[in-house]
């Protein structure tokens, strides 16, 4: 499908990559194989987003709740993250992708933190696709962090209580200088947000598909973007 010239492309796409475990089961494989296949698909979706001219792609890689999974599975996910950056960082950088991690890095292991910081620092000046990786991320923790930042500023006398408005709050989120999420895709038939970018999704459009993440092709991604382009967004107003 040729999508050059898709009009009304979302500026900011959020993706909840769900269904790796079920995909693996269907194939008679272990859950790690599902996460590996899911990571491969992620590489493709990043490339396609970049080629199409999406400005910001936010992906949910690991939630604050995912620590509850069996330790073996957590280790597999951390391993895949390391592998992803060691294999992909050069190519992402060459492709001018700028990486930002959304999430509390102070709580993750030193090794993983070093890799994530390096990825952000190395790509900070890039001007292509903004790739947000939500890692150890949860919207409510992000809101608590923002509230604490604001409170500290009031306490230090740099801000007044009345000076706290929507813009001031949004400026203290990890996504502070980026447009709101326009379009959220969630695979595997689940229809919920799971604490993903709740404030940034205030006016987002949603696309739910039964396709399991490792099967979510570039073709289906483009179909989803076309479906978005046909939506009528009113932001609470009338047309
Ligand atoms: C959901 O599938 C997927 C996850 C919890 C992890 C998503 C992570 C990756 C695809 C790879 C790691 C990220 C990077 C940046 C390399 P599930 O396990 O909940 O599937 P199920 O609901 O079918 O069990």
PDB file of C-alpha atoms and ligand atoms in Angstrom:
ATOM      1  CA  UNK A   1       0.000   0.000   0.000  1.00  0.00           C
ATOM      2  CA  UNK A   2       1.398   3.374  -0.918  1.00  0.00           C
ATOM      3  CA  UNK A   3       0.794   5.822   1.865  1.00  0.00           C
ATOM      4  CA  UNK A   4       3.023   8.620   0.655  1.00  0.00           C
ATOM      5  CA  UNK A   5       0.872  11.647   0.980  1.00  0.00           C
ATOM      6  CA  UNK A   6      -1.449  10.229   3.698  1.00  0.00           C
ATOM      7  CA  UNK A   7      -3.221  13.346   4.777  1.00  0.00           C
ATOM      8  CA  UNK A   8      -4.067  13.968   8.431  1.00  0.00           C
ATOM      9  CA  UNK A   9      -1.342  11.725   9.754  1.00  0.00           C
ATOM     10  CA  UNK A  10      -1.408  11.745  13.574  1.00  0.00           C
ATOM     11  CA  UNK A  11       1.461  13.815  14.942  1.00  0.00           C
ATOM     12  CA  UNK A  12       1.795  11.586  17.996  1.00  0.00           C
ATOM     13  CA  UNK A  13       1.052   7.852  17.949  1.00  0.00           C
ATOM     14  CA  UNK A  14       0.989   5.731  21.125  1.00  0.00           C
ATOM     15  CA  UNK A  15       1.297   1.957  20.903  1.00  0.00           C
ATOM     16  CA  UNK A  16       0.474  -0.674  23.516  1.00  0.00           C
ATOM     17  CA  UNK A  17       2.188  -3.785  22.214  1.00  0.00           C
ATOM     18  CA  UNK A  18       0.036  -6.527  23.657  1.00  0.00           C
ATOM     19  CA  UNK A  19      -0.257 -10.246  22.961  1.00  0.00           C
ATOM     20  CA  UNK A  20       3.340 -11.490  22.817  1.00  0.00           C
ATOM     21  CA  UNK A  21       2.591 -14.279  25.283  1.00  0.00           C
ATOM     22  CA  UNK A  22      -0.539 -15.473  23.462  1.00  0.00           C
ATOM     23  CA  UNK A  23       1.297 -15.357  20.131  1.00  0.00           C
ATOM     24  CA  UNK A  24       4.035 -17.588  21.550  1.00  0.00           C
ATOM     25  CA  UNK A  25       1.475 -20.028  22.924  1.00  0.00           C
ATOM     26  CA  UNK A  26      -0.249 -20.225  19.535  1.00  0.00           C
ATOM     27  CA  UNK A  27       3.095 -21.119  17.980  1.00  0.00           C
ATOM     28  CA  UNK A  28       3.851 -23.690  20.674  1.00  0.00           C
ATOM     29  CA  UNK A  29       6.751 -21.558  21.928  1.00  0.00           C
ATOM     30  CA  UNK A  30       7.730 -20.084  25.308  1.00  0.00           C
ATOM     31  CA  UNK A  31       6.842 -16.517  26.304  1.00  0.00           C
ATOM     32  CA  UNK A  32      10.434 -15.316  25.668  1.00  0.00           C
ATOM     33  CA  UNK A  33      10.038 -16.201  21.991  1.00  0.00           C
ATOM     34  CA  UNK A  34       6.914 -14.040  21.934  1.00  0.00           C
ATOM     35  CA  UNK A  35       8.750 -11.067  23.407  1.00  0.00           C
ATOM     36  CA  UNK A  36      11.597 -11.570  20.939  1.00  0.00           C
ATOM     37  CA  UNK A  37       9.160 -11.604  18.014  1.00  0.00           C
ATOM     38  CA  UNK A  38       7.468  -8.542  19.526  1.00  0.00           C
ATOM     39  CA  UNK A  39      10.781  -6.699  19.615  1.00  0.00           C
ATOM     40  CA  UNK A  40      11.361  -7.500  15.939  1.00  0.00           C
ATOM     41  CA  UNK A  41       7.961  -6.032  15.101  1.00  0.00           C
ATOM     42  CA  UNK A  42       8.776  -2.951  17.126  1.00  0.00           C
ATOM     43  CA  UNK A  43      11.835  -2.347  14.949  1.00  0.00           C
ATOM     44  CA  UNK A  44       9.603  -2.422  11.870  1.00  0.00           C
ATOM     45  CA  UNK A  45       7.009  -0.064  13.318  1.00  0.00           C
ATOM     46  CA  UNK A  46       9.718   2.438  14.313  1.00  0.00           C
ATOM     47  CA  UNK A  47      11.132   2.368  10.769  1.00  0.00           C
ATOM     48  CA  UNK A  48       7.704   2.781   9.177  1.00  0.00           C
ATOM     49  CA  UNK A  49       6.755   5.635  11.514  1.00  0.00           C
ATOM     50  CA  UNK A  50       9.970   7.385  10.624  1.00  0.00           C
ATOM     51  CA  UNK A  51       9.485   6.819   6.871  1.00  0.00           C
ATOM     52  CA  UNK A  52       5.901   8.078   6.957  1.00  0.00           C
ATOM     53  CA  UNK A  53       6.784  11.235   8.862  1.00  0.00           C
ATOM     54  CA  UNK A  54       5.040  10.573  12.198  1.00  0.00           C
ATOM     55  CA  UNK A  55       6.530  13.151  14.593  1.00  0.00           C
ATOM     56  CA  UNK A  56       6.316  11.251  17.873  1.00  0.00           C
ATOM     57  CA  UNK A  57       5.962   7.509  18.511  1.00  0.00           C
ATOM     58  CA  UNK A  58       5.421   6.439  22.127  1.00  0.00           C
ATOM     59  CA  UNK A  59       5.626   2.751  22.904  1.00  0.00           C
ATOM     60  CA  UNK A  60       4.777   0.985  26.143  1.00  0.00           C
ATOM     61  CA  UNK A  61       7.794  -1.270  26.739  1.00  0.00           C
ATOM     62  CA  UNK A  62       7.532  -1.968  30.480  1.00  0.00           C
ATOM     63  CA  UNK A  63       5.025  -0.713  33.020  1.00  0.00           C
ATOM     64  CA  UNK A  64       5.502  -0.108  36.732  1.00  0.00           C
ATOM     65  CA  UNK A  65       3.159  -3.105  37.180  1.00  0.00           C
ATOM     66  CA  UNK A  66       5.245  -5.426  34.976  1.00  0.00           C
ATOM     67  CA  UNK A  67       7.704  -6.017  37.856  1.00  0.00           C
ATOM     68  CA  UNK A  68       5.014  -8.391  39.213  1.00  0.00           C
ATOM     69  CA  UNK A  69       5.748 -10.882  36.402  1.00  0.00           C
ATOM     70  CA  UNK A  70       7.897 -13.935  37.194  1.00  0.00           C
ATOM     71  CA  UNK A  71      11.554 -12.894  37.633  1.00  0.00           C
ATOM     72  CA  UNK A  72      12.587 -15.011  34.624  1.00  0.00           C
ATOM     73  CA  UNK A  73      10.261 -13.063  32.346  1.00  0.00           C
ATOM     74  CA  UNK A  74      11.409  -9.703  33.753  1.00  0.00           C
ATOM     75  CA  UNK A  75      15.006 -10.776  33.037  1.00  0.00           C
ATOM     76  CA  UNK A  76      14.090 -11.711  29.464  1.00  0.00           C
ATOM     77  CA  UNK A  77      12.511  -8.294  28.889  1.00  0.00           C
ATOM     78  CA  UNK A  78      15.547  -6.482  30.342  1.00  0.00           C
ATOM     79  CA  UNK A  79      17.815  -8.630  28.157  1.00  0.00           C
ATOM     80  CA  UNK A  80      15.808  -7.763  25.048  1.00  0.00           C
ATOM     81  CA  UNK A  81      15.997  -4.087  25.905  1.00  0.00           C
ATOM     82  CA  UNK A  82      19.801  -4.252  26.195  1.00  0.00           C
ATOM     83  CA  UNK A  83      20.026  -6.221  22.960  1.00  0.00           C
ATOM     84  CA  UNK A  84      17.718  -3.786  21.190  1.00  0.00           C
ATOM     85  CA  UNK A  85      19.948  -0.830  22.032  1.00  0.00           C
ATOM     86  CA  UNK A  86      23.240  -2.566  21.364  1.00  0.00           C
ATOM     87  CA  UNK A  87      22.015  -3.699  17.936  1.00  0.00           C
ATOM     88  CA  UNK A  88      19.844  -0.774  16.968  1.00  0.00           C
ATOM     89  CA  UNK A  89      21.284   2.433  18.429  1.00  0.00           C
ATOM     90  CA  UNK A  90      23.687   3.147  15.544  1.00  0.00           C
ATOM     91  CA  UNK A  91      20.930   2.720  12.961  1.00  0.00           C
ATOM     92  CA  UNK A  92      18.436   4.799  14.960  1.00  0.00           C
ATOM     93  CA  UNK A  93      21.011   7.555  15.351  1.00  0.00           C
ATOM     94  CA  UNK A  94      21.872   7.487  11.632  1.00  0.00           C
ATOM     95  CA  UNK A  95      18.170   7.726  10.895  1.00  0.00           C
ATOM     96  CA  UNK A  96      18.042  10.888  13.089  1.00  0.00           C
ATOM     97  CA  UNK A  97      15.684   9.269  15.630  1.00  0.00           C
ATOM     98  CA  UNK A  98      15.679  11.053  18.996  1.00  0.00           C
ATOM     99  CA  UNK A  99      15.084   8.787  21.985  1.00  0.00           C
ATOM    100  CA  UNK A 100      13.463   9.706  25.270  1.00  0.00           C
ATOM    101  CA  UNK A 101      12.696   7.329  28.088  1.00  0.00           C
ATOM    102  CA  UNK A 102       9.425   8.022  29.899  1.00  0.00           C
ATOM    103  CA  UNK A 103       9.626   6.541  33.368  1.00  0.00           C
ATOM    104  CA  UNK A 104      11.481   6.426  36.659  1.00  0.00           C
ATOM    105  CA  UNK A 105      15.059   5.501  35.771  1.00  0.00           C
ATOM    106  CA  UNK A 106      16.257   5.768  39.366  1.00  0.00           C
ATOM    107  CA  UNK A 107      14.508   2.451  40.174  1.00  0.00           C
ATOM    108  CA  UNK A 108      16.083   0.309  37.453  1.00  0.00           C
ATOM    109  CA  UNK A 109      19.386  -1.550  37.544  1.00  0.00           C
ATOM    110  CA  UNK A 110      22.537   0.451  36.957  1.00  0.00           C
ATOM    111  CA  UNK A 111      23.368  -1.413  33.765  1.00  0.00           C
ATOM    112  CA  UNK A 112      19.991  -0.783  32.146  1.00  0.00           C
ATOM    113  CA  UNK A 113      19.998   2.830  33.329  1.00  0.00           C
ATOM    114  CA  UNK A 114      23.413   3.423  31.725  1.00  0.00           C
ATOM    115  CA  UNK A 115      22.202   2.028  28.392  1.00  0.00           C
ATOM    116  CA  UNK A 116      19.026   4.113  28.427  1.00  0.00           C
ATOM    117  CA  UNK A 117      20.870   7.306  29.393  1.00  0.00           C
ATOM    118  CA  UNK A 118      23.427   6.733  26.645  1.00  0.00           C
ATOM    119  CA  UNK A 119      20.649   6.282  24.083  1.00  0.00           C
ATOM    120  CA  UNK A 120      19.033   9.563  25.149  1.00  0.00           C
ATOM    121  CA  UNK A 121      22.277  11.518  25.270  1.00  0.00           C
ATOM    122  CA  UNK A 122      23.589  10.234  21.963  1.00  0.00           C
ATOM    123  CA  UNK A 123      20.411  11.048  20.069  1.00  0.00           C
ATOM    124  CA  UNK A 124      19.455  14.264  21.895  1.00  0.00           C
ATOM    125  CA  UNK A 125      20.287  16.581  18.990  1.00  0.00           C
ATOM    126  CA  UNK A 126      18.562  14.468  16.321  1.00  0.00           C
ATOM    127  CA  UNK A 127      15.686  16.020  14.433  1.00  0.00           C
ATOM    128  CA  UNK A 128      13.848  12.995  12.998  1.00  0.00           C
ATOM    129  CA  UNK A 129      11.228  10.785  14.664  1.00  0.00           C
ATOM    130  CA  UNK A 130      10.866  11.376  18.411  1.00  0.00           C
ATOM    131  CA  UNK A 131      10.774   7.877  19.896  1.00  0.00           C
ATOM    132  CA  UNK A 132       9.423   7.742  23.452  1.00  0.00           C
ATOM    133  CA  UNK A 133       9.995   4.462  25.226  1.00  0.00           C
ATOM    134  CA  UNK A 134       7.754   4.150  28.267  1.00  0.00           C
ATOM    135  CA  UNK A 135       9.854   2.041  30.583  1.00  0.00           C
ATOM    136  CA  UNK A 136       9.119   1.518  34.269  1.00  0.00           C
ATOM    137  CA  UNK A 137       6.300   3.878  33.401  1.00  0.00           C
ATOM    138  CA  UNK A 138       2.859   4.482  34.887  1.00  0.00           C
ATOM    139  CA  UNK A 139       0.707   7.560  34.366  1.00  0.00           C
ATOM    140  CA  UNK A 140      -0.251   7.925  37.994  1.00  0.00           C
ATOM    141  CA  UNK A 141       3.395   7.868  39.121  1.00  0.00           C
ATOM    142  CA  UNK A 142       4.132  10.428  36.429  1.00  0.00           C
ATOM    143  CA  UNK A 143       1.329  12.630  37.847  1.00  0.00           C
ATOM    144  CA  UNK A 144       2.719  12.244  41.373  1.00  0.00           C
ATOM    145  CA  UNK A 145       6.153  13.258  40.094  1.00  0.00           C
ATOM    146  CA  UNK A 146       4.652  16.335  38.413  1.00  0.00           C
ATOM    147  CA  UNK A 147       2.760  17.273  41.603  1.00  0.00           C
ATOM    148  CA  UNK A 148       5.967  16.993  43.623  1.00  0.00           C
ATOM    149  CA  UNK A 149       7.895  19.144  41.156  1.00  0.00           C
ATOM    150  CA  UNK A 150       5.202  21.822  41.346  1.00  0.00           C
ATOM    151  CA  UNK A 151       5.051  21.660  45.142  1.00  0.00           C
ATOM    152  CA  UNK A 152       8.833  22.034  45.361  1.00  0.00           C
ATOM    153  CA  UNK A 153       8.687  25.108  43.137  1.00  0.00           C
ATOM    154  CA  UNK A 154       5.970  26.669  45.289  1.00  0.00           C
ATOM    155  CA  UNK A 155       7.962  25.836  48.414  1.00  0.00           C
ATOM    156  CA  UNK A 156      11.054  27.457  46.913  1.00  0.00           C
ATOM    157  CA  UNK A 157       9.026  30.574  46.104  1.00  0.00           C
ATOM    158  CA  UNK A 158       9.506  30.213  42.335  1.00  0.00           C
ATOM    159  CA  UNK A 159       5.796  29.662  41.720  1.00  0.00           C
ATOM    160  CA  UNK A 160       2.486  30.519  43.372  1.00  0.00           C
ATOM    161  CA  UNK A 161      -0.385  28.116  44.021  1.00  0.00           C
ATOM    162  CA  UNK A 162      -2.583  30.190  41.703  1.00  0.00           C
ATOM    163  CA  UNK A 163       0.108  29.998  39.041  1.00  0.00           C
ATOM    164  CA  UNK A 164      -0.500  26.241  38.718  1.00  0.00           C
ATOM    165  CA  UNK A 165      -2.601  25.764  35.598  1.00  0.00           C
ATOM    166  CA  UNK A 166      -3.027  23.020  33.004  1.00  0.00           C
ATOM    167  CA  UNK A 167       0.016  24.147  31.050  1.00  0.00           C
ATOM    168  CA  UNK A 168       2.161  24.145  34.202  1.00  0.00           C
ATOM    169  CA  UNK A 169       1.063  20.588  34.975  1.00  0.00           C
ATOM    170  CA  UNK A 170       1.595  19.301  31.427  1.00  0.00           C
ATOM    171  CA  UNK A 171       5.054  20.931  31.414  1.00  0.00           C
ATOM    172  CA  UNK A 172       6.100  18.687  34.303  1.00  0.00           C
ATOM    173  CA  UNK A 173       5.241  15.420  32.528  1.00  0.00           C
ATOM    174  CA  UNK A 174       7.935  13.388  30.774  1.00  0.00           C
ATOM    175  CA  UNK A 175       6.439  14.472  27.446  1.00  0.00           C
ATOM    176  CA  UNK A 176       6.560  18.183  28.366  1.00  0.00           C
ATOM    177  CA  UNK A 177       7.567  19.717  25.029  1.00  0.00           C
ATOM    178  CA  UNK A 178       5.684  17.300  22.772  1.00  0.00           C
ATOM    179  CA  UNK A 179       2.212  17.359  21.222  1.00  0.00           C
ATOM    180  CA  UNK A 180      -0.579  15.391  22.936  1.00  0.00           C
ATOM    181  CA  UNK A 181      -1.155  11.817  21.805  1.00  0.00           C
ATOM    182  CA  UNK A 182      -3.472  11.841  18.780  1.00  0.00           C
ATOM    183  CA  UNK A 183      -3.852   8.141  18.211  1.00  0.00           C
ATOM    184  CA  UNK A 184      -3.476   5.055  20.409  1.00  0.00           C
ATOM    185  CA  UNK A 185      -3.154   1.574  18.996  1.00  0.00           C
ATOM    186  CA  UNK A 186      -3.596  -1.470  21.232  1.00  0.00           C
ATOM    187  CA  UNK A 187      -3.238  -4.962  19.873  1.00  0.00           C
ATOM    188  CA  UNK A 188      -4.566  -8.354  21.017  1.00  0.00           C
ATOM    189  CA  UNK A 189      -8.201  -7.437  21.598  1.00  0.00           C
ATOM    190  CA  UNK A 190      -7.716  -5.726  24.967  1.00  0.00           C
ATOM    191  CA  UNK A 191      -9.590  -2.443  25.220  1.00  0.00           C
ATOM    192  CA  UNK A 192      -8.028  -0.445  28.004  1.00  0.00           C
ATOM    193  CA  UNK A 193      -5.302   2.135  28.573  1.00  0.00           C
ATOM    194  CA  UNK A 194      -3.512   0.386  31.459  1.00  0.00           C
ATOM    195  CA  UNK A 195      -2.118   3.590  32.995  1.00  0.00           C
ATOM    196  CA  UNK A 196      -0.465   4.670  29.699  1.00  0.00           C
ATOM    197  CA  UNK A 197      -0.146   8.432  29.052  1.00  0.00           C
ATOM    198  CA  UNK A 198      -3.559   9.159  30.582  1.00  0.00           C
ATOM    199  CA  UNK A 199      -3.252  12.950  30.555  1.00  0.00           C
ATOM    200  CA  UNK A 200      -1.586  13.076  27.150  1.00  0.00           C
ATOM    201  CA  UNK A 201      -4.428  10.934  25.718  1.00  0.00           C
ATOM    202  CA  UNK A 202      -7.215  13.299  26.840  1.00  0.00           C
ATOM    203  CA  UNK A 203      -8.442  13.778  23.251  1.00  0.00           C
ATOM    204  CA  UNK A 204      -6.827  10.770  21.586  1.00  0.00           C
ATOM    205  CA  UNK A 205      -8.560   8.507  19.093  1.00  0.00           C
ATOM    206  CA  UNK A 206      -8.303   4.753  19.688  1.00  0.00           C
ATOM    207  CA  UNK A 207      -7.688   1.771  17.470  1.00  0.00           C
ATOM    208  CA  UNK A 208      -8.173  -1.698  18.908  1.00  0.00           C
ATOM    209  CA  UNK A 209      -7.372  -4.806  16.922  1.00  0.00           C
ATOM    210  CA  UNK A 210      -7.481  -8.524  17.694  1.00  0.00           C
ATOM    211  CA  UNK A 211      -4.136  -8.981  15.961  1.00  0.00           C
ATOM    212  CA  UNK A 212      -1.435 -10.089  18.401  1.00  0.00           C
ATOM    213  CA  UNK A 213       1.519  -7.683  18.519  1.00  0.00           C
ATOM    214  CA  UNK A 214       4.083  -9.931  16.755  1.00  0.00           C
ATOM    215  CA  UNK A 215       1.601 -10.212  13.838  1.00  0.00           C
ATOM    216  CA  UNK A 216       0.863  -6.482  13.647  1.00  0.00           C
ATOM    217  CA  UNK A 217       2.267  -5.798  10.186  1.00  0.00           C
ATOM    218  CA  UNK A 218       3.375  -2.528   8.603  1.00  0.00           C
ATOM    219  CA  UNK A 219       0.382  -2.995   6.342  1.00  0.00           C
ATOM    220  CA  UNK A 220      -2.048  -3.072   9.280  1.00  0.00           C
ATOM    221  CA  UNK A 221      -0.267  -0.103  10.831  1.00  0.00           C
ATOM    222  CA  UNK A 222      -0.848   1.882   7.652  1.00  0.00           C
ATOM    223  CA  UNK A 223      -4.495   0.774   7.584  1.00  0.00           C
ATOM    224  CA  UNK A 224      -4.846   2.033  11.150  1.00  0.00           C
ATOM    225  CA  UNK A 225      -3.322   5.387  10.200  1.00  0.00           C
ATOM    226  CA  UNK A 226      -5.775   5.656   7.320  1.00  0.00           C
ATOM    227  CA  UNK A 227      -8.647   4.892   9.718  1.00  0.00           C
ATOM    228  CA  UNK A 228      -7.383   7.703  11.955  1.00  0.00           C
ATOM    229  CA  UNK A 229      -7.211  10.073   8.988  1.00  0.00           C
ATOM    230  CA  UNK A 230     -10.934   9.488   8.375  1.00  0.00           C
ATOM    231  CA  UNK A 231     -11.964  10.267  11.980  1.00  0.00           C
ATOM    232  CA  UNK A 232     -13.806  13.425  12.863  1.00  0.00           C
ATOM    233  CA  UNK A 233     -12.112  15.022  15.863  1.00  0.00           C
ATOM    234  CA  UNK A 234     -14.122  17.663  17.653  1.00  0.00           C
ATOM    235  CA  UNK A 235     -12.296  18.130  20.978  1.00  0.00           C
ATOM    236  CA  UNK A 236     -15.589  18.672  22.760  1.00  0.00           C
ATOM    237  CA  UNK A 237     -16.854  21.240  20.280  1.00  0.00           C
ATOM    238  CA  UNK A 238     -19.254  20.973  17.345  1.00  0.00           C
ATOM    239  CA  UNK A 239     -18.603  21.139  13.633  1.00  0.00           C
TER     240      UNK A 239
HETATM  241  C1  LIG B   1       2.644  -7.495  26.253  1.00  0.00           C
HETATM  242  O1  LIG B   1       2.529  -8.840  25.914  1.00  0.00           O
HETATM  243  C2  LIG B   1       4.008  -7.033  26.045  1.00  0.00           C
HETATM  244  C3  LIG B   1       4.856  -6.635  27.035  1.00  0.00           C
HETATM  245  C4  LIG B   1       4.513  -6.601  28.447  1.00  0.00           C
HETATM  246  C5  LIG B   1       6.227  -6.219  26.736  1.00  0.00           C
HETATM  247  C6  LIG B   1       6.433  -5.422  25.482  1.00  0.00           C
HETATM  248  C7  LIG B   1       7.869  -5.380  25.215  1.00  0.00           C
HETATM  249  C8  LIG B   1       8.469  -5.656  24.030  1.00  0.00           C
HETATM  250  C9  LIG B   1       7.766  -5.955  22.790  1.00  0.00           C
HETATM  251  C10 LIG B   1       9.952  -5.690  23.902  1.00  0.00           C
HETATM  252  C11 LIG B   1      10.808  -4.903  24.835  1.00  0.00           C
HETATM  253  C12 LIG B   1      10.983  -3.489  24.470  1.00  0.00           C
HETATM  254  C13 LIG B   1      12.051  -2.926  23.868  1.00  0.00           C
HETATM  255  C14 LIG B   1      12.148  -1.448  23.754  1.00  0.00           C
HETATM  256  C15 LIG B   1      13.121  -3.708  23.283  1.00  0.00           C
HETATM  257  P1  LIG B   1       2.053  -9.880  27.029  1.00  0.00           P
HETATM  258  O2  LIG B   1       3.262 -10.589  27.528  1.00  0.00           O
HETATM  259  O3  LIG B   1       1.260  -9.186  28.067  1.00  0.00           O
HETATM  260  O4  LIG B   1       1.183 -10.822  26.162  1.00  0.00           O
HETATM  261  P2  LIG B   1      -0.053 -11.709  26.662  1.00  0.00           P
HETATM  262  O5  LIG B   1      -1.089 -10.733  27.164  1.00  0.00           O
HETATM  263  O6  LIG B   1      -0.476 -12.414  25.409  1.00  0.00           O
HETATM  264  O7  LIG B   1       0.471 -12.619  27.716  1.00  0.00           O
END
